[in-house]
Short mmCIF file of C-alpha atoms in Angstrom, two decimals:
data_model
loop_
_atom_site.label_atom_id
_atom_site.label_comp_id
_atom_site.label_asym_id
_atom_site.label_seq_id
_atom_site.Cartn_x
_atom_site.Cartn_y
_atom_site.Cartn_z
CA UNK Z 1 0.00 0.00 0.00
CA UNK Z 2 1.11 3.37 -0.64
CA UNK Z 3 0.28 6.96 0.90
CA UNK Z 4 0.42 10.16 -0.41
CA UNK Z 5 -0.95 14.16 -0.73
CA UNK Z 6 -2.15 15.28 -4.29
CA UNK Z 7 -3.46 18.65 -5.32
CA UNK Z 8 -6.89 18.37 -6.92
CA UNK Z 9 -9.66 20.49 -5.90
CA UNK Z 10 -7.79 21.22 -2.63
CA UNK Z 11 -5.59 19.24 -1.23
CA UNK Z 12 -6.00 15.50 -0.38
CA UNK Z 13 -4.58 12.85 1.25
CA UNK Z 14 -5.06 9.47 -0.62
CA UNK Z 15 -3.97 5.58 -0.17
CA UNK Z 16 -3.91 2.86 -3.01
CA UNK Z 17 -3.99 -0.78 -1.46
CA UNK Z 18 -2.49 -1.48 -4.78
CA UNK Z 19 -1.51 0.01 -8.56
CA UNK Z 20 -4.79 0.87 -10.24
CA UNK Z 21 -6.49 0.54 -7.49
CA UNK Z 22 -9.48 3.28 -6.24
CA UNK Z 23 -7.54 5.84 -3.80
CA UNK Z 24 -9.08 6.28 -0.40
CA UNK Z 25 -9.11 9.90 0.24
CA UNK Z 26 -9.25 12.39 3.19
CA UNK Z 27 -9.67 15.85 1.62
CA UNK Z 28 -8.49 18.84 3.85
CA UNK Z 29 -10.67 21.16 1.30
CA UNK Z 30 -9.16 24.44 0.99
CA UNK Z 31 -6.88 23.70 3.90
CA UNK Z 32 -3.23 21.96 4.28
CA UNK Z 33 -2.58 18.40 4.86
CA UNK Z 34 0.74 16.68 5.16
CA UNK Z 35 3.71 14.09 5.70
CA UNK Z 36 1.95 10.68 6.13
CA UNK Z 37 3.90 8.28 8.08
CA UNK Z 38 3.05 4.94 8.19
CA UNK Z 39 3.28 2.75 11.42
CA UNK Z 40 6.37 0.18 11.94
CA UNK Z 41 3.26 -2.01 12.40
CA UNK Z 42 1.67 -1.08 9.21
CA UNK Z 43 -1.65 -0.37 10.81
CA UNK Z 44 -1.81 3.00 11.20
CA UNK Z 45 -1.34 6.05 8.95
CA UNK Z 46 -0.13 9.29 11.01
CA UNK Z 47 -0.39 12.95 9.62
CA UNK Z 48 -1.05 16.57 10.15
CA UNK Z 49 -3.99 18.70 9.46
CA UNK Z 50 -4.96 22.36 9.54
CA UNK Z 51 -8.85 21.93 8.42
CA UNK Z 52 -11.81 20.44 9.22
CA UNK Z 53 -11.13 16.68 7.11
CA UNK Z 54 -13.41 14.92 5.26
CA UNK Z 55 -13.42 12.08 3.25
CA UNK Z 56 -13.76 12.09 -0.35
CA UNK Z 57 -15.03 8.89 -1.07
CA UNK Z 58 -17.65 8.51 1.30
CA UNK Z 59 -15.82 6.10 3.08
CA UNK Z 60 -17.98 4.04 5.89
CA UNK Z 61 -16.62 5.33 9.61
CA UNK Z 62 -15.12 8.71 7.84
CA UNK Z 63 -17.10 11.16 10.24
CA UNK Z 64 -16.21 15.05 9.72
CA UNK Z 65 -14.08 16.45 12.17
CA UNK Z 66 -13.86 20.22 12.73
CA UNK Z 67 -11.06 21.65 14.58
CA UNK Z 68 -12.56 24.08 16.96
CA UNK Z 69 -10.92 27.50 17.78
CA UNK Z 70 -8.00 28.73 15.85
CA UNK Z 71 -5.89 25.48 15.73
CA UNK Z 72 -3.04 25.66 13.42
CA UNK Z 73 -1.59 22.31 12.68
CA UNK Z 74 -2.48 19.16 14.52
CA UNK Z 75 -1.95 15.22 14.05
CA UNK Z 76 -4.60 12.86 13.33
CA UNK Z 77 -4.35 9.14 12.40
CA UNK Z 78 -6.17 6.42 10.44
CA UNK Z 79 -6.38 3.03 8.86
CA UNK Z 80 -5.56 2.72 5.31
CA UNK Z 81 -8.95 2.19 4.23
CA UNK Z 82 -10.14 5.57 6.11
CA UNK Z 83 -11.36 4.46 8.99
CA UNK Z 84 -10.75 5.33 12.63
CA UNK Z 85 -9.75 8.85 11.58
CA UNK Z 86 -9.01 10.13 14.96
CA UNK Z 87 -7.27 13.36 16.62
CA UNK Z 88 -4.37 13.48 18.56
CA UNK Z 89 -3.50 16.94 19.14
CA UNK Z 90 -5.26 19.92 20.04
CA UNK Z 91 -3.21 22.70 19.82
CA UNK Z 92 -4.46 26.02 19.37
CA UNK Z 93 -1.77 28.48 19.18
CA UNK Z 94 1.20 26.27 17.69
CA UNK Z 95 2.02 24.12 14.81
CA UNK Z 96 2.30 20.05 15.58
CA UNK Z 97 4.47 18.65 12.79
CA UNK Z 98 7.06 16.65 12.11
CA UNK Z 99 5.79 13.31 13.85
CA UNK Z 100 7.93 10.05 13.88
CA UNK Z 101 6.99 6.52 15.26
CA UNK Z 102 8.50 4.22 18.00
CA UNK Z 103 10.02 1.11 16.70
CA UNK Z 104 6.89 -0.48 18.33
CA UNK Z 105 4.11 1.50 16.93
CA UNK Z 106 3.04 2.10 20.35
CA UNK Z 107 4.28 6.39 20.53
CA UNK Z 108 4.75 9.31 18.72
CA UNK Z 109 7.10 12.05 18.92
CA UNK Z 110 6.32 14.79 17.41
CA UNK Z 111 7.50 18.86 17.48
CA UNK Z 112 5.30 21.89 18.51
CA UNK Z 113 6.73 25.02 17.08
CA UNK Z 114 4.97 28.55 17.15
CA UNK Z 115 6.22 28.70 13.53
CA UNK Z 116 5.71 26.76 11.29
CA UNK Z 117 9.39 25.02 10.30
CA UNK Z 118 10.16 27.28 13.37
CA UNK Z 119 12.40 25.80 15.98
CA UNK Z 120 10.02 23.66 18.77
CA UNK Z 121 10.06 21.44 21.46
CA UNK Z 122 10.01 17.83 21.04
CA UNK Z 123 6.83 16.23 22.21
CA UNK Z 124 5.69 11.86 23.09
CA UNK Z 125 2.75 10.74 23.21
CA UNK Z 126 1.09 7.33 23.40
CA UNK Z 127 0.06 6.22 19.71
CA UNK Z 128 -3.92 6.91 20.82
CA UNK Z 129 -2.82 11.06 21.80
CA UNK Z 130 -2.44 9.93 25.85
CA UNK Z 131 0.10 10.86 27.80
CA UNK Z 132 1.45 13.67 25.73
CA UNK Z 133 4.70 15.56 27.43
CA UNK Z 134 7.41 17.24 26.71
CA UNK Z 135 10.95 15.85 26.27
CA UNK Z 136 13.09 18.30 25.04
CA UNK Z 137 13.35 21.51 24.62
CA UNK Z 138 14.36 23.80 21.63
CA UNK Z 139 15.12 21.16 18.98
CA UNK Z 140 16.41 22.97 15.56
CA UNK Z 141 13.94 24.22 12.38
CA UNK Z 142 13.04 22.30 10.00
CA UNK Z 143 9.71 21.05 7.77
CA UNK Z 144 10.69 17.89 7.59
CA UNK Z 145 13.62 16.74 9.99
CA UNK Z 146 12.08 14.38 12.19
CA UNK Z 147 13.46 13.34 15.49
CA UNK Z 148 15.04 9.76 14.78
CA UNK Z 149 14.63 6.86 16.99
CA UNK Z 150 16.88 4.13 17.46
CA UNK Z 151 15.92 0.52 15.53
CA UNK Z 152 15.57 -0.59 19.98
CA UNK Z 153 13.46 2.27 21.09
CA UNK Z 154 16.12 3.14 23.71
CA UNK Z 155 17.16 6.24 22.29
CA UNK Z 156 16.42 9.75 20.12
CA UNK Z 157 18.26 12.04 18.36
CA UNK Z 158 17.48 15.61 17.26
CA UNK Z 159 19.74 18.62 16.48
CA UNK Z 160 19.39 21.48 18.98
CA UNK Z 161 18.56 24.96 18.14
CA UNK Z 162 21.65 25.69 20.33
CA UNK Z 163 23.97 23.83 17.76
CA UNK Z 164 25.15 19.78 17.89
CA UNK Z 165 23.06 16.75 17.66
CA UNK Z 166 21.25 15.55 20.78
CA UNK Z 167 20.81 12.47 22.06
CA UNK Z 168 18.01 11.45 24.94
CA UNK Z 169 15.69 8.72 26.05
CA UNK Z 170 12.11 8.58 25.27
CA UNK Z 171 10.95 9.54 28.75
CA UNK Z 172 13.38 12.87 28.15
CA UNK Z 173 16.59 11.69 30.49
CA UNK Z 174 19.84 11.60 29.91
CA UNK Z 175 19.85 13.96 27.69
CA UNK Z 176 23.80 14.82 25.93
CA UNK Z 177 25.14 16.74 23.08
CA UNK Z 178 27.51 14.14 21.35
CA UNK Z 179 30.96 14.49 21.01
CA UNK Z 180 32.22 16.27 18.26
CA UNK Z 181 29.46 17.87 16.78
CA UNK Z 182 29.52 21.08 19.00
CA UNK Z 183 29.65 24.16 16.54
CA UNK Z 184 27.75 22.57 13.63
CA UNK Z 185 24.34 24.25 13.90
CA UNK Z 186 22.45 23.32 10.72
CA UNK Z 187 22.02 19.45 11.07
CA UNK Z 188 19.85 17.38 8.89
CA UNK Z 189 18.94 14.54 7.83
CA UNK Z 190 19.57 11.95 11.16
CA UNK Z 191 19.45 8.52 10.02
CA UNK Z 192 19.85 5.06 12.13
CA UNK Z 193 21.87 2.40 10.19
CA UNK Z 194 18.64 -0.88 10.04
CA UNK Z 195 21.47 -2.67 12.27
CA UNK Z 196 20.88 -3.76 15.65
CA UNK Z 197 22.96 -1.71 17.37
CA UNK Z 198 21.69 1.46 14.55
CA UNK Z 199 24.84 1.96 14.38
CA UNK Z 200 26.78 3.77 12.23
CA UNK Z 201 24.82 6.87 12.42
CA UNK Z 202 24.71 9.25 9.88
CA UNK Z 203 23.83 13.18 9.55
CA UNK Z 204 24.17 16.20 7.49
CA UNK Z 205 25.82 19.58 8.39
CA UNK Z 206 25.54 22.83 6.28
CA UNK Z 207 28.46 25.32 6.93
CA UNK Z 208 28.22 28.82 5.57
CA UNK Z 209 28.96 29.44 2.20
CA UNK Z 210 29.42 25.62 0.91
CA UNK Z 211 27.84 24.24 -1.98
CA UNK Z 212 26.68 20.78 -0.17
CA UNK Z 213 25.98 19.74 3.36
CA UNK Z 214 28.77 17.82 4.54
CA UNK Z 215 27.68 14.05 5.67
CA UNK Z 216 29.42 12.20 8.91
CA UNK Z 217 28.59 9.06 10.72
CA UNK Z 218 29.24 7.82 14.33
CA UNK Z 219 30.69 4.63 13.84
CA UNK Z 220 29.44 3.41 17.39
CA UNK Z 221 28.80 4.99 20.82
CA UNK Z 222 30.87 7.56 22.00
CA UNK Z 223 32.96 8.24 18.78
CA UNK Z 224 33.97 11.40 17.07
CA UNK Z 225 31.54 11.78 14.05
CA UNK Z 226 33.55 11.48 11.06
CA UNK Z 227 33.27 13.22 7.09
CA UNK Z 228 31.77 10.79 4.71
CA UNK Z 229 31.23 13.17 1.88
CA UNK Z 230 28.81 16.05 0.54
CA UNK Z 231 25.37 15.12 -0.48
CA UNK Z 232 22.44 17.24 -0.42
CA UNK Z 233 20.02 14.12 0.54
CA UNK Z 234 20.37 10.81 2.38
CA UNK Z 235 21.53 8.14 3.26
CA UNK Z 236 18.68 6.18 2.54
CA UNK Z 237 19.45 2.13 3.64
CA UNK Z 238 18.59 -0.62 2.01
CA UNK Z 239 16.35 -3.39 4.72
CA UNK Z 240 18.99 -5.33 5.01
CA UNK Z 241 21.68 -2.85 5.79
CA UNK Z 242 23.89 -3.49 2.85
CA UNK Z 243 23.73 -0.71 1.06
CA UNK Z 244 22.90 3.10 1.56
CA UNK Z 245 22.15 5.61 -0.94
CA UNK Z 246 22.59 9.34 -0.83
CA UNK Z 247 22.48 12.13 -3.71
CA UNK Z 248 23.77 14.98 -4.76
CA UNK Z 249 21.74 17.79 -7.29
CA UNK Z 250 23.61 20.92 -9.31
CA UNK Z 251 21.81 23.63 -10.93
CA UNK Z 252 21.88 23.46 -14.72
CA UNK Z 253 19.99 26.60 -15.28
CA UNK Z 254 16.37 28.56 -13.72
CA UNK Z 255 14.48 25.26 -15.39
CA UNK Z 256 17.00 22.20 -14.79
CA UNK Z 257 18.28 20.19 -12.66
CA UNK Z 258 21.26 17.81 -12.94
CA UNK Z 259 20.46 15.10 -10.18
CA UNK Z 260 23.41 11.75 -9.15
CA UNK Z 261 22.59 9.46 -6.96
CA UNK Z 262 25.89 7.67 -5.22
CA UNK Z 263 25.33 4.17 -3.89
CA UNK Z 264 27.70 2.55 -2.01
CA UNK Z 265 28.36 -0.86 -0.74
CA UNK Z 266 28.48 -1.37 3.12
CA UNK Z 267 31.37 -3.95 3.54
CA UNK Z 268 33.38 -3.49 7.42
CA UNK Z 269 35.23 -1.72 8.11
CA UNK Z 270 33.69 0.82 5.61
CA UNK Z 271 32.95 3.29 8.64
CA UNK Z 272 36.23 3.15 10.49
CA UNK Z 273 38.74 6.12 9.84
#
């Protein structure tokens, strides 16, 4: 099954059980829906919502549900066929974006920003909206840098708003800056290896003035992150660990883009200095 927003008659969220298939649709009329994320679990589909959603198709279970007061963006969930559509935030005077699972299906994190793409605090709840608190404070801007959990659960990383890459558990403790990455202050892309351990880690770092965020990886915990490359996207894994992908793009003129992808073969000790 696949998910995803098109742009007809307002926007919509839609989900295909299979090529050619009729789309299941949540419409969010004339206001803004976004970034579905399935469940590890495959049950559930999480998103945000600015409007009153309702479905295109007439769906069975697919009741109407109007955001009341000035709510900017909130998250909502459903099952792939539409139904279940339920609410999980209620914010009123901030913007709740940027959700990402637990390994388990069983939370969400999520950031609440006053801006939208605005630097917010990082937010868990339990996958049904319960038990929503806040973990950590001041993680960086971004529309679509989620915070990344570890393939075990035990840990999450996000970059700070104060510069480095942040690591703390679920519940909020132990929070720590990690080693080596104090100084770099626009980090993207933070990306578990599908190993085990999650290890090596990977993220990107825009300095001033260069052409291509620089990419490092933490081979394991506790090391210095070291310079893989510069990519403007990625790494993307392959399941099985084996292989990662990332990309680089250069502009060819105001209507073209030259794109290369780079993928590389994980052998041991590919990571090691």
């Amino acid at each position: 099954q696949i998910a995803y927003i098109m742009y007809d008659n307002g926007m919509q969220m839609c989900v295909e059980a299979q090529p050619g298939a009729d789309a299941i649709c949540v419409s969010g009329r004339n206001g803004y829906l976004g970034a579905p994320y399935w469940s590890p679990d495959g049950e559930w589909i999480a998103f945000y919502a600015d409007q009153s959603l309702v479905s295109s198709m007439g769906t069975p279970g697919l009741a109407k549900m109007l955001l009341q007061g000035p709510a900017r963006h909130n998250l909502f969930k459903m099952r792939a066929d539409g139904s279940e559509l339920t609410q999980l935030t209620f914010a009123q005077n901030s913007f709740n974006t940027r959700q990402a699972w637990s390994p388990d299906s069983q939370q969400i994190v999520y950031v609440s920003a006053e801006v939208y793409g605005g630097p917010g605090d990082v937010w868990i709840m339990n996958a049904d909206g319960s038990d929503a608190k806040m973990i950590f404070a001041r993680a960086q801007k971004g529309y679509s840098e989620h915070a990344a959990w570890s393939p075990d659960g035990q840990w999450l990383a996000t970059p700070s708003q104060d510069g480095g890459l942040w690591m703390f558990r679920p519940d909020g403790s132990e929070a720590h800056l990690l080693e080596g990455t104090q100084g770099m202050e626009n980090i993207s892309g933070v990306t578990w290896s599908p190993t085990a351990s999650g290890y090596p880690l990977f993220f990107r770092n825009l300095q001033t003035g260069a052409t291509a965020p620089d990419v490092y990886y933490i081979a394991e915990a506790g090391a210095q992150p070291q310079r893989f490359g510069s990519f403007w996207w990625g790494p993307y894994w392959s399941p099985d660990g084996s292989r990662v992908a990332l990309g680089t793009y250069t502009l060819i003129d105001d209507q073209h883009v030259y794109c290369e992808i780079d993928l590389f073969q994980v052998v041991k000790p590919f990571w090691e200095p």
